PDB file of C-alpha atoms in Angstrom:
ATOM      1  CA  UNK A   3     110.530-214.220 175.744  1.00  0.00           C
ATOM      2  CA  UNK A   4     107.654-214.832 173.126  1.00  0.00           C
ATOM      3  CA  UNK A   5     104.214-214.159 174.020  1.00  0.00           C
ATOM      4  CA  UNK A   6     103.561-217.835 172.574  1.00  0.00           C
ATOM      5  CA  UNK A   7     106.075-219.124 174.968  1.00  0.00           C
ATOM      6  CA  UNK A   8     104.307-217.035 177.604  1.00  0.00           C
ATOM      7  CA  UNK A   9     100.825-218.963 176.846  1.00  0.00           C
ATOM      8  CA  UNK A  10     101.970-222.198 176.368  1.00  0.00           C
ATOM      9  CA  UNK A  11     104.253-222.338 179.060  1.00  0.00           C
ATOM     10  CA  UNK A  12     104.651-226.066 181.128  1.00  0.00           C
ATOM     11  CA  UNK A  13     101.664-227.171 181.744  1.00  0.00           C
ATOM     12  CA  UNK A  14     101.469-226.514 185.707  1.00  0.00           C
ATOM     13  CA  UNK A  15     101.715-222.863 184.384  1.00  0.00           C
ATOM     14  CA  UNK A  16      98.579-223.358 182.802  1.00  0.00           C
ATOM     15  CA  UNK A  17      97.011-225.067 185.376  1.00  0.00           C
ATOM     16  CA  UNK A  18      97.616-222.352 187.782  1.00  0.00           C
ATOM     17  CA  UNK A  19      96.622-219.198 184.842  1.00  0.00           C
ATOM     18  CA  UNK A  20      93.083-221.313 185.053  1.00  0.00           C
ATOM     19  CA  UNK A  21      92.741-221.125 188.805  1.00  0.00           C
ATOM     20  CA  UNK A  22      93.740-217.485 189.148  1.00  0.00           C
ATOM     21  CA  UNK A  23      91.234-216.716 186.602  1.00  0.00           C
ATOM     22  CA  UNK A  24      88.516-218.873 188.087  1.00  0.00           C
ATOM     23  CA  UNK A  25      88.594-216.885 191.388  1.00  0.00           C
ATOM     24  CA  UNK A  26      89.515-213.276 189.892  1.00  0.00           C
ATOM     25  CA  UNK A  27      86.267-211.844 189.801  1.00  0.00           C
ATOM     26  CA  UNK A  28      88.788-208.768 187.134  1.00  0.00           C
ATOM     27  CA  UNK A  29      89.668-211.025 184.983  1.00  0.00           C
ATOM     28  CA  UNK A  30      87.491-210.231 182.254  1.00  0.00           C
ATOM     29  CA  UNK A  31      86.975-211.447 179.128  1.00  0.00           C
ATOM     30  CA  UNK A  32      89.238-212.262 175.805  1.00  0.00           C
ATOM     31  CA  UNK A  33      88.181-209.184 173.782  1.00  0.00           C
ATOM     32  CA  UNK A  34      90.822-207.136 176.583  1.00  0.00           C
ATOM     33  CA  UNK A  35      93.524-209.986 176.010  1.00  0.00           C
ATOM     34  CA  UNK A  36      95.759-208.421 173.266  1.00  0.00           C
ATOM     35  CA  UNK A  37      94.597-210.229 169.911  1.00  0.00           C
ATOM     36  CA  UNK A  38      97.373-212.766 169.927  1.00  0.00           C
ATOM     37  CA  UNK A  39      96.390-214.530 173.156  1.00  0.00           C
ATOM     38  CA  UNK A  40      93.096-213.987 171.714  1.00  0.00           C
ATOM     39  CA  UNK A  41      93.700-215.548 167.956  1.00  0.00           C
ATOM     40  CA  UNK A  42      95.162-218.504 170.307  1.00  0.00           C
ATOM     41  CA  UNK A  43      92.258-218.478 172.753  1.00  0.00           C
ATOM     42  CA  UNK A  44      89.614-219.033 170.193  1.00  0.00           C
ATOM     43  CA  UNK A  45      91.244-221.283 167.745  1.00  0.00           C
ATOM     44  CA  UNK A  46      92.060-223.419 169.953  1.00  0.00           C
ATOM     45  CA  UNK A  47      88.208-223.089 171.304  1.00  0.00           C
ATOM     46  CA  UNK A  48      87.328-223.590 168.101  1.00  0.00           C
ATOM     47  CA  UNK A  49      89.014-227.462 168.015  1.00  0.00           C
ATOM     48  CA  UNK A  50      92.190-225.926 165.934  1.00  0.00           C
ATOM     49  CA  UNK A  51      95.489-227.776 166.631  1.00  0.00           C
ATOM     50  CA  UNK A  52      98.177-225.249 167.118  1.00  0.00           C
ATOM     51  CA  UNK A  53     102.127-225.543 167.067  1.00  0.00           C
ATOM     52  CA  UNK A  54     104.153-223.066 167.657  1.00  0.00           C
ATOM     53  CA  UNK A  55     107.689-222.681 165.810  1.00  0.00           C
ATOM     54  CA  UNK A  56     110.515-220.584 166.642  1.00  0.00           C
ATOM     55  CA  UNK A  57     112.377-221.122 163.291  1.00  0.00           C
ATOM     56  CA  UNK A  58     112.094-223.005 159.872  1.00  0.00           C
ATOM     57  CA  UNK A  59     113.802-225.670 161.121  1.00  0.00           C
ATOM     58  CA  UNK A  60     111.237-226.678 163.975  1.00  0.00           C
ATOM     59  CA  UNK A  61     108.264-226.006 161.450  1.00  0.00           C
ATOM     60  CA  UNK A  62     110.116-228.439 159.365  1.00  0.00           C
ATOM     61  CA  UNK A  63     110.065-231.080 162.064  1.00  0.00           C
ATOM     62  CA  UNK A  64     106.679-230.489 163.093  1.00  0.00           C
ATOM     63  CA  UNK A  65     105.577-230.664 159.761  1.00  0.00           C
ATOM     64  CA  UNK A  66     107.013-234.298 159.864  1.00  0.00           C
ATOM     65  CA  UNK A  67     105.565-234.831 163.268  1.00  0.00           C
ATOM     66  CA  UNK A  68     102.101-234.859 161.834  1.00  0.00           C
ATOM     67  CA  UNK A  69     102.619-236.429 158.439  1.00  0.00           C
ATOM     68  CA  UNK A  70     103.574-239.073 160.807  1.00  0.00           C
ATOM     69  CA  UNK A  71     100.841-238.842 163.363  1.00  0.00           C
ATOM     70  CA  UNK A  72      98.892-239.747 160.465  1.00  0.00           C
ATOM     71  CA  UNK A  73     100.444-241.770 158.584  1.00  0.00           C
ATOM     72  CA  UNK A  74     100.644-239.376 155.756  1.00  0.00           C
ATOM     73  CA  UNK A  75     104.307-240.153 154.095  1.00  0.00           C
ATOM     74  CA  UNK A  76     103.903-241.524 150.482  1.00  0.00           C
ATOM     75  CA  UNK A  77     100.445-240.102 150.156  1.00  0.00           C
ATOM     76  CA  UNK A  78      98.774-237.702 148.105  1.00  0.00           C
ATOM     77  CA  UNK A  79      97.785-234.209 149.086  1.00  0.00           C
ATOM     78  CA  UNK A  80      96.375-230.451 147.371  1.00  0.00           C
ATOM     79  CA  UNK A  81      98.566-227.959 147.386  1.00  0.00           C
ATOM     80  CA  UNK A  82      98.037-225.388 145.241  1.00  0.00           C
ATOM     81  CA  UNK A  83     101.028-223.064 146.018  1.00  0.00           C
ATOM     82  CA  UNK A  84     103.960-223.567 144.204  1.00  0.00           C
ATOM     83  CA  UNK A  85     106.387-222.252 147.003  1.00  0.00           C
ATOM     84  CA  UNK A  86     105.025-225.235 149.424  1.00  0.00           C
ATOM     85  CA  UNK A  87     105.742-227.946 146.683  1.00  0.00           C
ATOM     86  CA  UNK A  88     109.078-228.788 148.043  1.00  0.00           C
ATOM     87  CA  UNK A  89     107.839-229.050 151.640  1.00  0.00           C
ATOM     88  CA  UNK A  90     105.810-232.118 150.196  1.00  0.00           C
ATOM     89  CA  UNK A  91     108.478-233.504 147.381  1.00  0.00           C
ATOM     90  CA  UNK A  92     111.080-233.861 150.186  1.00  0.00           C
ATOM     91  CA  UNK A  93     108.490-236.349 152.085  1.00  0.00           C
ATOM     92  CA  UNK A  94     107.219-238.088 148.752  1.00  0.00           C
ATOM     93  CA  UNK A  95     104.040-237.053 149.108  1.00  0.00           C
ATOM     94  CA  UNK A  96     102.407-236.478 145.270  1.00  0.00           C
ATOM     95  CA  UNK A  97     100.599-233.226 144.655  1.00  0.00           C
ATOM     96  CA  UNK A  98     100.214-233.156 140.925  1.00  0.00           C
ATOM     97  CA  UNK A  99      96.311-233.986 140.200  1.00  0.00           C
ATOM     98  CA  UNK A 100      95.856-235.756 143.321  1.00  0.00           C
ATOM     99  CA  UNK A 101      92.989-238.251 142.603  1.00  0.00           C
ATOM    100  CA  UNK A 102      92.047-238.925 146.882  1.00  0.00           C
ATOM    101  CA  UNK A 103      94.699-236.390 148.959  1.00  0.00           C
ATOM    102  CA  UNK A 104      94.321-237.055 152.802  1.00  0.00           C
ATOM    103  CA  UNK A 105      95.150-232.862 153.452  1.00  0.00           C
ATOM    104  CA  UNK A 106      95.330-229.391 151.812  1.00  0.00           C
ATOM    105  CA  UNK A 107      99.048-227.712 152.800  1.00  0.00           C
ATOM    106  CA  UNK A 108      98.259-223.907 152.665  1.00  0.00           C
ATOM    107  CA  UNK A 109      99.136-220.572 154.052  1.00  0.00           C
ATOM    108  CA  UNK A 110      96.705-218.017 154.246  1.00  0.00           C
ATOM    109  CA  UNK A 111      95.348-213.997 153.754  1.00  0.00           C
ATOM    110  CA  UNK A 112      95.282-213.764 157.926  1.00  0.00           C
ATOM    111  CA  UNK A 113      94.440-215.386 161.144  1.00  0.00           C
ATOM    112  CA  UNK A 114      91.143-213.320 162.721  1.00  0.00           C
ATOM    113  CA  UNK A 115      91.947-213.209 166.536  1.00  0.00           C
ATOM    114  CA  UNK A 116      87.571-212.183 167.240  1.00  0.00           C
ATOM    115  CA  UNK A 117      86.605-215.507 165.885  1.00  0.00           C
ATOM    116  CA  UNK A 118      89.512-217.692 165.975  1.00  0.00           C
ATOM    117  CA  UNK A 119      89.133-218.266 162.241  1.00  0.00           C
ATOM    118  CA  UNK A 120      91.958-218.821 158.873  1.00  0.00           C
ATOM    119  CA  UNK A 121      90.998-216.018 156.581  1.00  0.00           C
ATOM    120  CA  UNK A 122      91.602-217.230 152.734  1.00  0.00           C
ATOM    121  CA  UNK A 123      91.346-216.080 149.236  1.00  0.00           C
ATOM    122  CA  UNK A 124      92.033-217.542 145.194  1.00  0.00           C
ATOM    123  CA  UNK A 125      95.688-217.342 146.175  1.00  0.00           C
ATOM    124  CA  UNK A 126      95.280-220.226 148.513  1.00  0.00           C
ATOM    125  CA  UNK A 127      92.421-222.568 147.886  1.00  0.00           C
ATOM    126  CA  UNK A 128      91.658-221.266 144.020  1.00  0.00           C
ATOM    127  CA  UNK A 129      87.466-220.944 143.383  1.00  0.00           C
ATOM    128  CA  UNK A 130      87.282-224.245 145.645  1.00  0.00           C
ATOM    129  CA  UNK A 131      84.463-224.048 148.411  1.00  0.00           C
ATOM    130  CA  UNK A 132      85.297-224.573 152.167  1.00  0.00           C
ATOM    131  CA  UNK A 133      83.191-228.175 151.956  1.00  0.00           C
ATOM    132  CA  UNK A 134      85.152-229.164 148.795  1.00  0.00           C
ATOM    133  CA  UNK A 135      88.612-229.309 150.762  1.00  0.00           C
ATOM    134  CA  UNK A 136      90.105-232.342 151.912  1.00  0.00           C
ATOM    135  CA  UNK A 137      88.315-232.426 155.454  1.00  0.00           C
ATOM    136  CA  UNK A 138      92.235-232.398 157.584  1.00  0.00           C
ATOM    137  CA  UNK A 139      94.273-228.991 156.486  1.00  0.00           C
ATOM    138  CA  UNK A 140      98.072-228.033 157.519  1.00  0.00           C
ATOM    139  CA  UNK A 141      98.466-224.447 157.604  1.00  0.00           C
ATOM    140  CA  UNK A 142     101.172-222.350 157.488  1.00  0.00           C
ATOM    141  CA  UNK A 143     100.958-218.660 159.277  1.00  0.00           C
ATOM    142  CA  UNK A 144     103.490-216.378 160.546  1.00  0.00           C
ATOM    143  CA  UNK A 145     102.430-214.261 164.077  1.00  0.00           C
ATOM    144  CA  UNK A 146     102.372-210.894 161.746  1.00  0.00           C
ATOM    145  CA  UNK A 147      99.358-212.725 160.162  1.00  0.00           C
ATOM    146  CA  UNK A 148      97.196-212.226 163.461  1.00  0.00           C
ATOM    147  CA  UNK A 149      94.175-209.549 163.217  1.00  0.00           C
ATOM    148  CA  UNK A 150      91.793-208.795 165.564  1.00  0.00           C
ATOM    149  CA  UNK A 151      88.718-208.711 163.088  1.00  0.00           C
ATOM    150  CA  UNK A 152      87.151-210.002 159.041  1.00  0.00           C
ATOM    151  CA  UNK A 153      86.982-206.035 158.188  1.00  0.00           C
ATOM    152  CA  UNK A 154      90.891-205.655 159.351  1.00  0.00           C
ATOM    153  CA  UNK A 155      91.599-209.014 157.386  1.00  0.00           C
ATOM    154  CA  UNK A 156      89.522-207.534 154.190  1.00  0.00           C
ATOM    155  CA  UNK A 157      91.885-204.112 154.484  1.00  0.00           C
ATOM    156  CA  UNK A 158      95.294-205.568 154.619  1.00  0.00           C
ATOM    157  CA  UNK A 159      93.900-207.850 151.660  1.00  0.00           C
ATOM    158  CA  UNK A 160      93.449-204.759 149.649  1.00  0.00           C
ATOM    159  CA  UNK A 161      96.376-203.171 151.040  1.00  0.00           C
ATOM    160  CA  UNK A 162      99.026-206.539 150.075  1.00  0.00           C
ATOM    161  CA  UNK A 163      97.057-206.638 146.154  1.00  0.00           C
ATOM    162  CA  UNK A 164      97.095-203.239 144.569  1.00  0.00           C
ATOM    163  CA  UNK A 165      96.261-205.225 141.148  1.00  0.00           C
ATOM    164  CA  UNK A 166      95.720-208.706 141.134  1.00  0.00           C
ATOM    165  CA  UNK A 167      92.785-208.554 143.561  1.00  0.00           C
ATOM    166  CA  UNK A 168      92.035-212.354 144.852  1.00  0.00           C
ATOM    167  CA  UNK A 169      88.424-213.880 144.558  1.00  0.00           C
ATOM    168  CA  UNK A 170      87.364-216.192 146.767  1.00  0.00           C
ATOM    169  CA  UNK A 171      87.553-214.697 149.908  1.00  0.00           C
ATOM    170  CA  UNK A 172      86.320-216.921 152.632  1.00  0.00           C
ATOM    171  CA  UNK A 173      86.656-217.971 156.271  1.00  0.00           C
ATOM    172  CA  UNK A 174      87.209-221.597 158.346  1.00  0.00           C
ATOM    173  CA  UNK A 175      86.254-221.631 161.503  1.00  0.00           C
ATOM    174  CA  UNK A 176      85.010-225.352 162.819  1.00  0.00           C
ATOM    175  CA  UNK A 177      87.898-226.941 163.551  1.00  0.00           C
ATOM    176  CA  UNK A 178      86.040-230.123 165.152  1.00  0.00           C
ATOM    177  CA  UNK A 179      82.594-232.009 165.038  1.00  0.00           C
ATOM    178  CA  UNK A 180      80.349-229.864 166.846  1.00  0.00           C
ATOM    179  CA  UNK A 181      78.634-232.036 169.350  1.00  0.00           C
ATOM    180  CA  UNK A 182      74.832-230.545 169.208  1.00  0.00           C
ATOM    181  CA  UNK A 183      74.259-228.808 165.416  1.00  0.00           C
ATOM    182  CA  UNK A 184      72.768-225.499 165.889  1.00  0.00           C
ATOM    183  CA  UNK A 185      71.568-222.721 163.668  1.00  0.00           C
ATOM    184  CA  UNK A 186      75.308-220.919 163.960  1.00  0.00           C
ATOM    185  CA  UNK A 187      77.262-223.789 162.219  1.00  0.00           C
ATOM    186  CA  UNK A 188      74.473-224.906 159.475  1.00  0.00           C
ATOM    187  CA  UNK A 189      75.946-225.086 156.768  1.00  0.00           C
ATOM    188  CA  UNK A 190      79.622-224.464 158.058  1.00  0.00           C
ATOM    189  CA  UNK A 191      82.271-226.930 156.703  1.00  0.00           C
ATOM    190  CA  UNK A 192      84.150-228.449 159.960  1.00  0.00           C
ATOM    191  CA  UNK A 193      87.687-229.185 159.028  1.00  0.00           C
ATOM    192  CA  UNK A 194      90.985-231.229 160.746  1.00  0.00           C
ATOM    193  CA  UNK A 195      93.051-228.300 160.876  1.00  0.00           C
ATOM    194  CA  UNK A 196      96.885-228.145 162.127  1.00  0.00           C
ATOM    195  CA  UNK A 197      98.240-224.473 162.619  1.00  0.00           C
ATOM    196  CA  UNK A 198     102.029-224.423 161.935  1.00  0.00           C
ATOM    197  CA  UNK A 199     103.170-220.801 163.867  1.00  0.00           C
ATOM    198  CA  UNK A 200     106.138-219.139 162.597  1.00  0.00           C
ATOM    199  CA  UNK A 201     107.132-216.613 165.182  1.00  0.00           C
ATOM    200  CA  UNK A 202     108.835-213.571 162.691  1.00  0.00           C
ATOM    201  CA  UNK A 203     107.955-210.753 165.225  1.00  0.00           C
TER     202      UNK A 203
END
């Protein structure tokens, strides 16, 4: 059985994981959970919306389940690898110069278990900035994406590109509107973002 399966088991599963750790004066904190529980942990802390998918096909369908959530069929969106284009031609959604798109559909460099954070780079997003992507993102990860920390993420970035070295390196973390502004999110772009989970462990 996955570890994914394991966490999001039926929801009186998780009801009773919340008790036990309520009154288990061991249970310590996430930085002893092993960093997949704890990618999962803060992400979804962090307001990020997170589906799991055992196989192409289901990331397919859940793919369509939020295109349709939001009433995003016909529309426009950025996409700015060519390997996701047909995920978005076979739904008619236009990605050539889009002039208002309602989401970015991206992969990514990593998923950083410490801070719950998507870890990207010029291969994903180009030279745009965070606050210059459409506010509501679907992102595509696999589980061998998930790091414990930035500095592992910045290693296996120059470990994948021996040559072409991306620019642009750059973390989202605020998945949500943060209810009271503090000095930790100033200037931090909050983003709508939908975590498609391919399990390839």
């Amino acid at each position: 059985m996955s570890i994914f399966k394991k966490i999001f088991g039926s929801s009186s599963d998780a009801s009773n994981d919340a008790s036990e750790s309520e009154y288990n004066p061991f249970h310590d904190l996430h930085s002893q959970l092993p960093v997949d529980e704890q990618f999962t942990h803060n992400f979804k802390k962090n307001g990020g919306k997170f589906l799991y998918c055992e196989n192409l096909a289901e990331l397919n369908e859940q793919f369509e389940n939020i295109l349709e959530e939001n009433d995003w069929f016909e529309s426009e969106a950025l996409c700015l690898e060519p390997r996701l284009f047909k995920m978005l031609e076979g739904n008619n959604i236009s990605f050539q110069k889009p002039a208002n798109p309602k989401f970015l559909l991206a992969s990514c460099e990593n998923l950083i278990a410490e801070e719950g954070s998507v870890l990207f780079s010029s291969n994903q997003i180009k030279q745009n900035k965070p606050n210059e992507l459409p506010d509501s993102i679907i992102l595509l990860a696999t589980t061998s994406q998930i790091i414990l920390s930035k500095s592992d993420g910045l290693r296996e970035i120059k470990k994948r590109y021996t040559t072409d070295y991306p620019t642009n390196i750059t973390t989202i973390k605020y998945f949500e509107k943060v209810k009271e502004e503090d000095f930790l999110h100033y200037g931090s772009s909050q983003k709508n973002l939908y975590l498609l989970l391919l399990e390839d462990l």
